[in-house]
PDB file of C-alpha atoms in Angstrom:
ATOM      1  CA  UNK A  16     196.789 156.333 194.393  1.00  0.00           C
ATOM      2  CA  UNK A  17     197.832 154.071 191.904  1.00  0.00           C
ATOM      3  CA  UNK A  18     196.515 152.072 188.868  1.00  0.00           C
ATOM      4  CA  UNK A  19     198.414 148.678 188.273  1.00  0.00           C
ATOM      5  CA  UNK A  20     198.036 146.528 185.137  1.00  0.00           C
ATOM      6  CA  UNK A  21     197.072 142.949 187.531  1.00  0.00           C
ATOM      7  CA  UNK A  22     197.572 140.074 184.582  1.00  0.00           C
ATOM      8  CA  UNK A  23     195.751 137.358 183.713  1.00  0.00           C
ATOM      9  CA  UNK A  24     193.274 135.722 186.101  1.00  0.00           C
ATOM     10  CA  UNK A  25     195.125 134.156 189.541  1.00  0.00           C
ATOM     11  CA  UNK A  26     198.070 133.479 187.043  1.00  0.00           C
ATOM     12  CA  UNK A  27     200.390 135.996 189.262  1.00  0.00           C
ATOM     13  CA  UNK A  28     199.622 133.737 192.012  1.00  0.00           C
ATOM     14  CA  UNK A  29     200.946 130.386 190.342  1.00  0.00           C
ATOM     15  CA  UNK A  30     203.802 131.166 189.310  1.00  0.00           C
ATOM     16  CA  UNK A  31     203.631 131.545 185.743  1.00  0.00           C
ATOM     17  CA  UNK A  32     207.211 133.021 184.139  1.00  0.00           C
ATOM     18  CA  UNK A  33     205.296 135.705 182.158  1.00  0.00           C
ATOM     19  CA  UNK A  34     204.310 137.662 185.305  1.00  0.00           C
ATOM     20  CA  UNK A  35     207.479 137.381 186.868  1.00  0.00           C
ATOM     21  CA  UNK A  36     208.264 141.340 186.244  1.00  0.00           C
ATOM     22  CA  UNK A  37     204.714 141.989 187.645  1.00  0.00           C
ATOM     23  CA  UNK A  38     204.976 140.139 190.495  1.00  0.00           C
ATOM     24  CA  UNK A  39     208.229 141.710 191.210  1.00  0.00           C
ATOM     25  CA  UNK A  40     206.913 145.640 190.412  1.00  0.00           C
ATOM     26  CA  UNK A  41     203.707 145.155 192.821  1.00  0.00           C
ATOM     27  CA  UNK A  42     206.330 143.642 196.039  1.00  0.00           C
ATOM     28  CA  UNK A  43     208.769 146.892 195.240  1.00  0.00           C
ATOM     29  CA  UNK A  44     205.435 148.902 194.963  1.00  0.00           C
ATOM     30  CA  UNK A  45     204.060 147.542 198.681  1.00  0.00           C
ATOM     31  CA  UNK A  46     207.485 148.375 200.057  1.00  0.00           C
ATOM     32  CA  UNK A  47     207.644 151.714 199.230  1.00  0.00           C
ATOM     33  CA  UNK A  48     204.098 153.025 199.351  1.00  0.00           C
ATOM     34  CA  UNK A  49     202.875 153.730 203.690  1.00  0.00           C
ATOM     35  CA  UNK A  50     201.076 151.079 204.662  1.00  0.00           C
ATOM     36  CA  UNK A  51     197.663 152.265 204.187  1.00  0.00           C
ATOM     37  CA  UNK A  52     194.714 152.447 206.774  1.00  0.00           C
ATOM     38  CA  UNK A  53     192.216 151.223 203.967  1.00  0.00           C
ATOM     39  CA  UNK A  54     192.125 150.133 200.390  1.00  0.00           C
ATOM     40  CA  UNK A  55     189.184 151.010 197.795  1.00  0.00           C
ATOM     41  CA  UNK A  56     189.663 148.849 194.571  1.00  0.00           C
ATOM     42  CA  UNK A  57     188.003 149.867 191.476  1.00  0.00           C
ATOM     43  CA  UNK A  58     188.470 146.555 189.754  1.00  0.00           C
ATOM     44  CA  UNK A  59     187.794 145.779 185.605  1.00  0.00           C
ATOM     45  CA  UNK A  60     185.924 142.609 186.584  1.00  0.00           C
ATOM     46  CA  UNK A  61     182.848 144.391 187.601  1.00  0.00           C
ATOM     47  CA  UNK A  62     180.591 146.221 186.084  1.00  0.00           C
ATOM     48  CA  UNK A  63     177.035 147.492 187.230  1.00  0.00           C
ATOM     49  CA  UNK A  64     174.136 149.859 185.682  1.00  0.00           C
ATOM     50  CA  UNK A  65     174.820 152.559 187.947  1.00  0.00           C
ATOM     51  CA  UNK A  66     178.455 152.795 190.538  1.00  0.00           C
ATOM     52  CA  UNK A  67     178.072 150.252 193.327  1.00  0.00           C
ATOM     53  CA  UNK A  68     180.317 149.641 196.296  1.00  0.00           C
ATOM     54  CA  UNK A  69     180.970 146.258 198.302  1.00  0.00           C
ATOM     55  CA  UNK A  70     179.562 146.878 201.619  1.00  0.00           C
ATOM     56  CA  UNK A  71     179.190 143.682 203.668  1.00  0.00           C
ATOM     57  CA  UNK A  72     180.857 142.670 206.786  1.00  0.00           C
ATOM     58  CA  UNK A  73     182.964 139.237 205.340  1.00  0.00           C
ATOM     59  CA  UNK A  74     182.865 139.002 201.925  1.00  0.00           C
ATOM     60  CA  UNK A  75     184.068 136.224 199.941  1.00  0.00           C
ATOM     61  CA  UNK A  76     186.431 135.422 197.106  1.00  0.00           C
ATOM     62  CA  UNK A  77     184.696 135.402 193.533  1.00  0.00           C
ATOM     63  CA  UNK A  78     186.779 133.009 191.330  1.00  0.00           C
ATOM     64  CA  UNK A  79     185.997 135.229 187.882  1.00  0.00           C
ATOM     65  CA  UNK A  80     188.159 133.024 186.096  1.00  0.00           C
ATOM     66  CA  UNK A  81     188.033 129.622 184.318  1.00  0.00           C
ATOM     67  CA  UNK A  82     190.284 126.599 183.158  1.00  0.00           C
ATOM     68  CA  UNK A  83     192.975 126.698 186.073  1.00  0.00           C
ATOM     69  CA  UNK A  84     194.484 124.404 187.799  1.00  0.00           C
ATOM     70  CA  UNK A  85     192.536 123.520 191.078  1.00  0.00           C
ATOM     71  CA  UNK A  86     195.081 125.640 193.673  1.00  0.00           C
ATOM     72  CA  UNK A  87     193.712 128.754 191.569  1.00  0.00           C
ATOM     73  CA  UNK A  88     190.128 128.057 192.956  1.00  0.00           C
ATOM     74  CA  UNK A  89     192.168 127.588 196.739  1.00  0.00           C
ATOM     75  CA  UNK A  90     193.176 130.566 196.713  1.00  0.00           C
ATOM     76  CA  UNK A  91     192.517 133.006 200.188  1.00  0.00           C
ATOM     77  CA  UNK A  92     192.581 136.429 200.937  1.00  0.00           C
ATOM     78  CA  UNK A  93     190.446 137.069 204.312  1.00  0.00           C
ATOM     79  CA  UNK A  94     190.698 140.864 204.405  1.00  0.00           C
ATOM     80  CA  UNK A  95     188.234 142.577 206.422  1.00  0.00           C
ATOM     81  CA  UNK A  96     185.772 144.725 204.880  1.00  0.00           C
ATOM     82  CA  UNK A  97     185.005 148.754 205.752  1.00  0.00           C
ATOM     83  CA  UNK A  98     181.839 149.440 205.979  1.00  0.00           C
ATOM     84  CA  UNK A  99     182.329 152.735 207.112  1.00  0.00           C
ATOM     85  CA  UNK A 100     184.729 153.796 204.088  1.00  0.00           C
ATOM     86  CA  UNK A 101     181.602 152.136 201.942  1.00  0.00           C
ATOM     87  CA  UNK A 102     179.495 155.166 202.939  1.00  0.00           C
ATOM     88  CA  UNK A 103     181.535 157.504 202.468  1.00  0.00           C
ATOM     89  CA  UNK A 104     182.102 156.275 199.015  1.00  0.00           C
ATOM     90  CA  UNK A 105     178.298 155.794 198.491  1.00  0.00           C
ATOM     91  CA  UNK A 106     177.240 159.572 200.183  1.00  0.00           C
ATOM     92  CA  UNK A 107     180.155 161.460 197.854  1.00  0.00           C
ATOM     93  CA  UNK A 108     178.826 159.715 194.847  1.00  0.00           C
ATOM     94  CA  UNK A 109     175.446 160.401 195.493  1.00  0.00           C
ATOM     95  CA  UNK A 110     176.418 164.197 196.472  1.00  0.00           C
ATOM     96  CA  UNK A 111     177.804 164.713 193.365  1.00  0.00           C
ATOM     97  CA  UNK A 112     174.518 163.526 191.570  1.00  0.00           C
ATOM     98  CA  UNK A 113     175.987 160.272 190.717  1.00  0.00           C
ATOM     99  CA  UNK A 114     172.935 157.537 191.538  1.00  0.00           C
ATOM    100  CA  UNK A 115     175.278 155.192 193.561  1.00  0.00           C
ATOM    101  CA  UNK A 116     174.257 151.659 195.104  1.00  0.00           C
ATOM    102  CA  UNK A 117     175.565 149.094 198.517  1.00  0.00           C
ATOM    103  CA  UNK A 118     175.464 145.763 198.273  1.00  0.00           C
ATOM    104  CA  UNK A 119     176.521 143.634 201.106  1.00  0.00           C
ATOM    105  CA  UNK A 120     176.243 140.305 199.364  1.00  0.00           C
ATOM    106  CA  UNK A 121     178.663 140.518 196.607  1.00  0.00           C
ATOM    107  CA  UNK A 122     182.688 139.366 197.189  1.00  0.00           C
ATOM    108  CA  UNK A 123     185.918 140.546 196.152  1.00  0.00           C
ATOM    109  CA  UNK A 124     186.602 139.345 192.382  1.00  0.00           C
ATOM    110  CA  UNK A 125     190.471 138.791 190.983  1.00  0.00           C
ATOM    111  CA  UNK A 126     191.097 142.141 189.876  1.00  0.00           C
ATOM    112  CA  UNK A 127     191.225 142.830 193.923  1.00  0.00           C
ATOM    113  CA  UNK A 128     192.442 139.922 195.825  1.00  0.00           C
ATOM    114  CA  UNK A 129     195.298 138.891 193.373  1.00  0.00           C
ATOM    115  CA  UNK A 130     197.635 142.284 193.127  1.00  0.00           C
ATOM    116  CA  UNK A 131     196.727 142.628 196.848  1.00  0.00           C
ATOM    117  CA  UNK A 132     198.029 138.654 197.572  1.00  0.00           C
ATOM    118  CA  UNK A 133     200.669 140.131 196.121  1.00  0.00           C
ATOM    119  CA  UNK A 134     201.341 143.189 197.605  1.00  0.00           C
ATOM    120  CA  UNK A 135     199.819 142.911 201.468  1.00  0.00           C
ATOM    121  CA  UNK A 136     199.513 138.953 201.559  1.00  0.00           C
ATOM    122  CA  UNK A 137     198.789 139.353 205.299  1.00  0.00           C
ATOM    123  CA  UNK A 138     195.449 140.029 204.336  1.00  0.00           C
ATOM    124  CA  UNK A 139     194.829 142.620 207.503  1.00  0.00           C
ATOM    125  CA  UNK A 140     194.150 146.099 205.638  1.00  0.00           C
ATOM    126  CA  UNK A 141     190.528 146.314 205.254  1.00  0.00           C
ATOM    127  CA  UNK A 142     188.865 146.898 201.983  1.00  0.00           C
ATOM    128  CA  UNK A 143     186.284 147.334 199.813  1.00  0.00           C
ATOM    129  CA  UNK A 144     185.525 147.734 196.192  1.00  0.00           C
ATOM    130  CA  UNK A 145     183.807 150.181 193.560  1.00  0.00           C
ATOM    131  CA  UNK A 146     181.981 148.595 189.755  1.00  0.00           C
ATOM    132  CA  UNK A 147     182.785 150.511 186.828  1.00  0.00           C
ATOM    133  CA  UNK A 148     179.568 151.328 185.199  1.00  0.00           C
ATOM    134  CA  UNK A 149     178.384 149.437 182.320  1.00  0.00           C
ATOM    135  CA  UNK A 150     177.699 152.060 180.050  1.00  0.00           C
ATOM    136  CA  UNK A 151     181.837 152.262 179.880  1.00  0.00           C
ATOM    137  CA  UNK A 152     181.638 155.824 179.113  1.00  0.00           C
ATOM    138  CA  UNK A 153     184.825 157.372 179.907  1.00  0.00           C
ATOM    139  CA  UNK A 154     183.514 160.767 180.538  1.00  0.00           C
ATOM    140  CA  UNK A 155     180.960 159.052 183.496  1.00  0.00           C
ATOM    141  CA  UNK A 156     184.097 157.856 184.881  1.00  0.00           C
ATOM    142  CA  UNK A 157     186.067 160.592 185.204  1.00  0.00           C
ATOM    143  CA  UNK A 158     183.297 162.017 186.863  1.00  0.00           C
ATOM    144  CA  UNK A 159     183.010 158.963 189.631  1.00  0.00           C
ATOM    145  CA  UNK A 160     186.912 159.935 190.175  1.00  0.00           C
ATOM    146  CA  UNK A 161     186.016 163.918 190.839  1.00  0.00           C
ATOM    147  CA  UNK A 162     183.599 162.914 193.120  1.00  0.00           C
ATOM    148  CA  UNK A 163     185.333 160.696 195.187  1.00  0.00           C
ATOM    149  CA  UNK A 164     187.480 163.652 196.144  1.00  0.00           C
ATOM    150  CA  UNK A 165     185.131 164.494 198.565  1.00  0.00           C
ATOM    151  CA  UNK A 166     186.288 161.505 200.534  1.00  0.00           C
ATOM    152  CA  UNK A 167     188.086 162.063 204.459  1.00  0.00           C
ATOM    153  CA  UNK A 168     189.503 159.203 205.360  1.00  0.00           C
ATOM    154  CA  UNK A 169     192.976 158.843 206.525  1.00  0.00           C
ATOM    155  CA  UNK A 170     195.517 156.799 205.000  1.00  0.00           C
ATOM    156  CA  UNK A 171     193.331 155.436 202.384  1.00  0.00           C
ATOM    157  CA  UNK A 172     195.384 154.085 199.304  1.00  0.00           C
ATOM    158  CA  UNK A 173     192.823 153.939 195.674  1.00  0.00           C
ATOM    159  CA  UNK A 174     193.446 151.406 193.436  1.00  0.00           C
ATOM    160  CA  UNK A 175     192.866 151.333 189.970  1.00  0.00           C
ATOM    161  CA  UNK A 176     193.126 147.449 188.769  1.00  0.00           C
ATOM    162  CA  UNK A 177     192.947 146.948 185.361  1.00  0.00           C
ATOM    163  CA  UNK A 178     195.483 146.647 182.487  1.00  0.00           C
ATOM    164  CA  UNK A 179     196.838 149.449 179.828  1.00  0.00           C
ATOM    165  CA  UNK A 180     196.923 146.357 177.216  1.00  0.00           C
ATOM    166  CA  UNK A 181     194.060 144.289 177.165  1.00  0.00           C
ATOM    167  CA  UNK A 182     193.710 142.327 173.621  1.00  0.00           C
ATOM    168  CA  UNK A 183     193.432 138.812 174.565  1.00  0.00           C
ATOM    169  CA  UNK A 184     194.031 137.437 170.780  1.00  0.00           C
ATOM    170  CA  UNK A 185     197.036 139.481 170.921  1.00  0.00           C
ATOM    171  CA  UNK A 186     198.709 137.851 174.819  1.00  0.00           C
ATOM    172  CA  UNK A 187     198.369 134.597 172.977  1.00  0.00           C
ATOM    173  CA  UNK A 188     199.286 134.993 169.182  1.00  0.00           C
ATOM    174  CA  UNK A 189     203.400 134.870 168.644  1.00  0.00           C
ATOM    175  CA  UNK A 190     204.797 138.116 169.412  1.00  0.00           C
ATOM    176  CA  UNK A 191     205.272 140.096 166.021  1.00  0.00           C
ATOM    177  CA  UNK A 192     206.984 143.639 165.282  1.00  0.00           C
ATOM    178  CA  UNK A 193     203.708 144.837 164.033  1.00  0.00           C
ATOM    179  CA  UNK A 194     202.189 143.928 167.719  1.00  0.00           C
ATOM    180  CA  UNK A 195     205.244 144.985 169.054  1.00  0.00           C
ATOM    181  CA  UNK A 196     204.678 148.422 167.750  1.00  0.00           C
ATOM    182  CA  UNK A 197     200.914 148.899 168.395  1.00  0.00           C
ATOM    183  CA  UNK A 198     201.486 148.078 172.205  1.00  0.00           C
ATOM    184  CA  UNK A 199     204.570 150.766 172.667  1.00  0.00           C
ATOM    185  CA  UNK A 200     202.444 153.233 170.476  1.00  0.00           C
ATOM    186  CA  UNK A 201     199.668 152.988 172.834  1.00  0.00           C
ATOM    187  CA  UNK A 202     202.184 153.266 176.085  1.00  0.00           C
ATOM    188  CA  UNK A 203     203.369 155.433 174.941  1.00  0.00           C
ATOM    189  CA  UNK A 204     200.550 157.479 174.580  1.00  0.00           C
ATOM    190  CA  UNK A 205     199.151 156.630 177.526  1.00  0.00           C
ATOM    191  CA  UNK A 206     202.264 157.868 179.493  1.00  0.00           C
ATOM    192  CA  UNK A 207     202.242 161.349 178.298  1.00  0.00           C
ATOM    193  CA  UNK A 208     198.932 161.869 178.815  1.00  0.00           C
ATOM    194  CA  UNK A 209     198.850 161.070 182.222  1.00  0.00           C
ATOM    195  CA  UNK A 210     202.402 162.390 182.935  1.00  0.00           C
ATOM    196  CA  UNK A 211     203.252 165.212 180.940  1.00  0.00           C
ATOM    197  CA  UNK A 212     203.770 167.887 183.427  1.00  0.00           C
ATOM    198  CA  UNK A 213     203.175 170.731 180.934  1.00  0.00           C
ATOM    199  CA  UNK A 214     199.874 169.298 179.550  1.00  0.00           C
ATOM    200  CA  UNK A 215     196.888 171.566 180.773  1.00  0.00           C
ATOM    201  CA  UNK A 216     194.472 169.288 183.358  1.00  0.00           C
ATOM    202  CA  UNK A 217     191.440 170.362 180.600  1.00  0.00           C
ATOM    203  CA  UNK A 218     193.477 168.866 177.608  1.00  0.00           C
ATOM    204  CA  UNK A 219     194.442 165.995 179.646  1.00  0.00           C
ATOM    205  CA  UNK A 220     191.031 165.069 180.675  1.00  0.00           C
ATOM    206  CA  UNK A 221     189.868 165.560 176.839  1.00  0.00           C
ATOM    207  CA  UNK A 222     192.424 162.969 176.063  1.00  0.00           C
ATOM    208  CA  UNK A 223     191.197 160.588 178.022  1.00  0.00           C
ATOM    209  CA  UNK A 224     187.721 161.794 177.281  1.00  0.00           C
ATOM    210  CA  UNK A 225     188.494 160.602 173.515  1.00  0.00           C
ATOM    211  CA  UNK A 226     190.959 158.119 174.586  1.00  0.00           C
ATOM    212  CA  UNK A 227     189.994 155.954 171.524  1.00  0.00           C
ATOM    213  CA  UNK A 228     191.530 158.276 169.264  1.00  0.00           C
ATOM    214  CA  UNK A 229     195.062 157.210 170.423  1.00  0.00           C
ATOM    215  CA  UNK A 230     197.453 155.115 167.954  1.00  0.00           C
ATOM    216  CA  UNK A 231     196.321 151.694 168.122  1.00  0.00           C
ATOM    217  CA  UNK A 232     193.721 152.203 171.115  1.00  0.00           C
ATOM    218  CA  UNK A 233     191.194 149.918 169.967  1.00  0.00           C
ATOM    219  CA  UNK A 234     193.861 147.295 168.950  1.00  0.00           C
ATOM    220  CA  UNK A 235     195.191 147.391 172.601  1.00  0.00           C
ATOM    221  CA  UNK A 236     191.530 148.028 174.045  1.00  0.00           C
ATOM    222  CA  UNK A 237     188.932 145.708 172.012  1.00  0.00           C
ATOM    223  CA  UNK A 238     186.947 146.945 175.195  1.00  0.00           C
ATOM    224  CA  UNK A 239     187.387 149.327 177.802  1.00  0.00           C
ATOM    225  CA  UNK A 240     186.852 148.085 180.815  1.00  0.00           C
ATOM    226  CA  UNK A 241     190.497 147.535 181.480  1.00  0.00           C
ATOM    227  CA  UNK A 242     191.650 150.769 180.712  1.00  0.00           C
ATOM    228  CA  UNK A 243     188.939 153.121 183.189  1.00  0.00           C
ATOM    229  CA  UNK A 244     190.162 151.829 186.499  1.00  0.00           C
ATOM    230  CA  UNK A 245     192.337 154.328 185.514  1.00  0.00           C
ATOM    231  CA  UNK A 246     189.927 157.572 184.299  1.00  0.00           C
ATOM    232  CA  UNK A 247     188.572 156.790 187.942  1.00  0.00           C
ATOM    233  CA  UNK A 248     192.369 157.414 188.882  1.00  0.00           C
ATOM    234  CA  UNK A 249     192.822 160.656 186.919  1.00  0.00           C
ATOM    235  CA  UNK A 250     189.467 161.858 187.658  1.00  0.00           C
ATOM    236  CA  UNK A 251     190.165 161.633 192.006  1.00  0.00           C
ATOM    237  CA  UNK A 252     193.801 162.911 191.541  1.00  0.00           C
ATOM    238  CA  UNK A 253     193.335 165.898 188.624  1.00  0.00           C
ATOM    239  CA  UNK A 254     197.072 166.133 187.868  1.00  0.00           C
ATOM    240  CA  UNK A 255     200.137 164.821 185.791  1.00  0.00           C
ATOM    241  CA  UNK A 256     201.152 161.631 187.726  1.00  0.00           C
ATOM    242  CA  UNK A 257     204.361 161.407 190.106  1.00  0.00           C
ATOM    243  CA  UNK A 258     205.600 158.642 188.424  1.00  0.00           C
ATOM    244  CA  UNK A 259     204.679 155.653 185.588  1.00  0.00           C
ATOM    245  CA  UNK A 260     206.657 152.315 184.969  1.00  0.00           C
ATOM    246  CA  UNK A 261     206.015 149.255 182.762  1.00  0.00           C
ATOM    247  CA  UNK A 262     206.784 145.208 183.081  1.00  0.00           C
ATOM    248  CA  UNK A 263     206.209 142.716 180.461  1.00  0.00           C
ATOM    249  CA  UNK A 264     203.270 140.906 181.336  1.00  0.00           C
ATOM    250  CA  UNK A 265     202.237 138.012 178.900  1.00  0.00           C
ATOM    251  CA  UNK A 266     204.983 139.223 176.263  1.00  0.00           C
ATOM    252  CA  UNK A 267     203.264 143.371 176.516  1.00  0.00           C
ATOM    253  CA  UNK A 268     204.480 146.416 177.949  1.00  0.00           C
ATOM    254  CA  UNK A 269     202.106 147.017 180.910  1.00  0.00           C
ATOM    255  CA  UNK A 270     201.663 150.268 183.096  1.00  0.00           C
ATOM    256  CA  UNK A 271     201.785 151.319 186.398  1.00  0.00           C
ATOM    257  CA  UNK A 272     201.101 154.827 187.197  1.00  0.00           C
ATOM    258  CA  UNK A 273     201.320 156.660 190.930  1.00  0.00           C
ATOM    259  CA  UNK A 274     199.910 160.002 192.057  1.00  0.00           C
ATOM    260  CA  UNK A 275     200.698 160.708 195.256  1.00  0.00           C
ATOM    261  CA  UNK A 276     198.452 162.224 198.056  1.00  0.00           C
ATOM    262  CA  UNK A 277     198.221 165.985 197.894  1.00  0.00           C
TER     263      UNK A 277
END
């Protein structure tokens, strides 16, 4: 399992110098996780009123994004869907009282199909993806990650795609010590609580519970919705990660965190 910061819009895909690092850290990332038999993306870029799963047989590409050049609105990733694994997400949800919804009209948006360009650009590892919920309660999401441990599939690899630093003033204003600061502050907050081995699992989840009560949180986190891709994370795996890294991405520290499967 793994939750990846995935940059702005398809600009990982164009070659833009400030997602060099990233582009690098999700290639090193594909290389040394198993090729998996399945991917589930819980993506930032979409939100629903109650957890809702992509569920059709060929879905499309959703170009969330505006102001590119055309080759951003080109771009293809023909992965086949899993209906199957779109159940199975749908029937633990709804077993753990969680009022979950299919749709098999909706595509995959960027927060999928660019780290995955990246990372399996053969496009042949079926997938599908999971809405936050647009309450973006952290507690609700936790909860959507407990109950997808009721999942059996083999080989499946969970993403969480969103981004630990998400202040869009901030990517674009000069770079300042005072920004500087708030960003590592935040990282580093963000890396003990998921990784300190000798942190209880009930204080860790209260962290993230009141996650706004970090340094700088709502500096680095006007909104949310960036930051619960990984709460889903934390939520399915229930202990310290196995390991947490960060790239410069648009000038800010950006993290990567991996549980593995156990």
């Amino acid at each position: 399992m793994l939750f990846l910061s995935h940059g702005g819009g398809p600009m990982p895909l164009l070659g833009d110098p400030d997602h060099r690092e990233m582009v690098e850290k999700l290639t090193e990332l594909a290389g040394k996780l198993h090729k998996p038999s399945a991917i589930l993306v819980i993506s930032a870029h979409w939100e629903a009123s109650v957890p809702t799963i992509t569920s059709g047989a060929n879905p499309g590409l959703i170009y969330d994004y505006g102001g590119f050049p055309a080759e951003a609105y080109e771009i293809q990733y023909p992965c086949p869907e899993e209906p199957e694994l779109a159940k199975q997400v749908y029937h633990a949800l709804e077993a753990a009282g969680i009022t979950a919804r299919l749709d098999d009209q909706r595509g995959f948006d960027h927060g999928l199909f660019v780290p995955l360009k990246l990372m399996y650009p053969e496009a042949d590892i079926p997938c599908i993806q999971l809405s936050l919920v647009s309450s973006l309660d952290a507690g609700t999401h936790l909860a959507i990650g407990r109950a997808l441990q009721a999942l059996d599939y083999d080989n499946l690899l969970v993403i969480g795609s969103g981004f630990s630093f998400h202040n869009m003033r901030a990517f674009f204003a000069p770079q300042t010590p005072e920004i500087q600061a708030r960003n590592e502050a935040f990282k580093h907050w963000l890396e003990e609580t998921c990784g300190d081995p000798n942190m209880s699992e009930s204080e860790r989840e209260e962290r993230l519970v009141h996650w706004e009560q970090a340094p700088h949180a709502r500096f680095c986190h006007p909104r949310e919705e960036h930051l619960l891709p990984l709460h889903v994370c934390y939520g399915l795996a229930n202990k310290p990660c196995d390991a947490h890294s960060s790239v410069a991405v648009l000038g800010k520290e950006s993290g990567f965190f991996y549980w593995k499967a156990g």
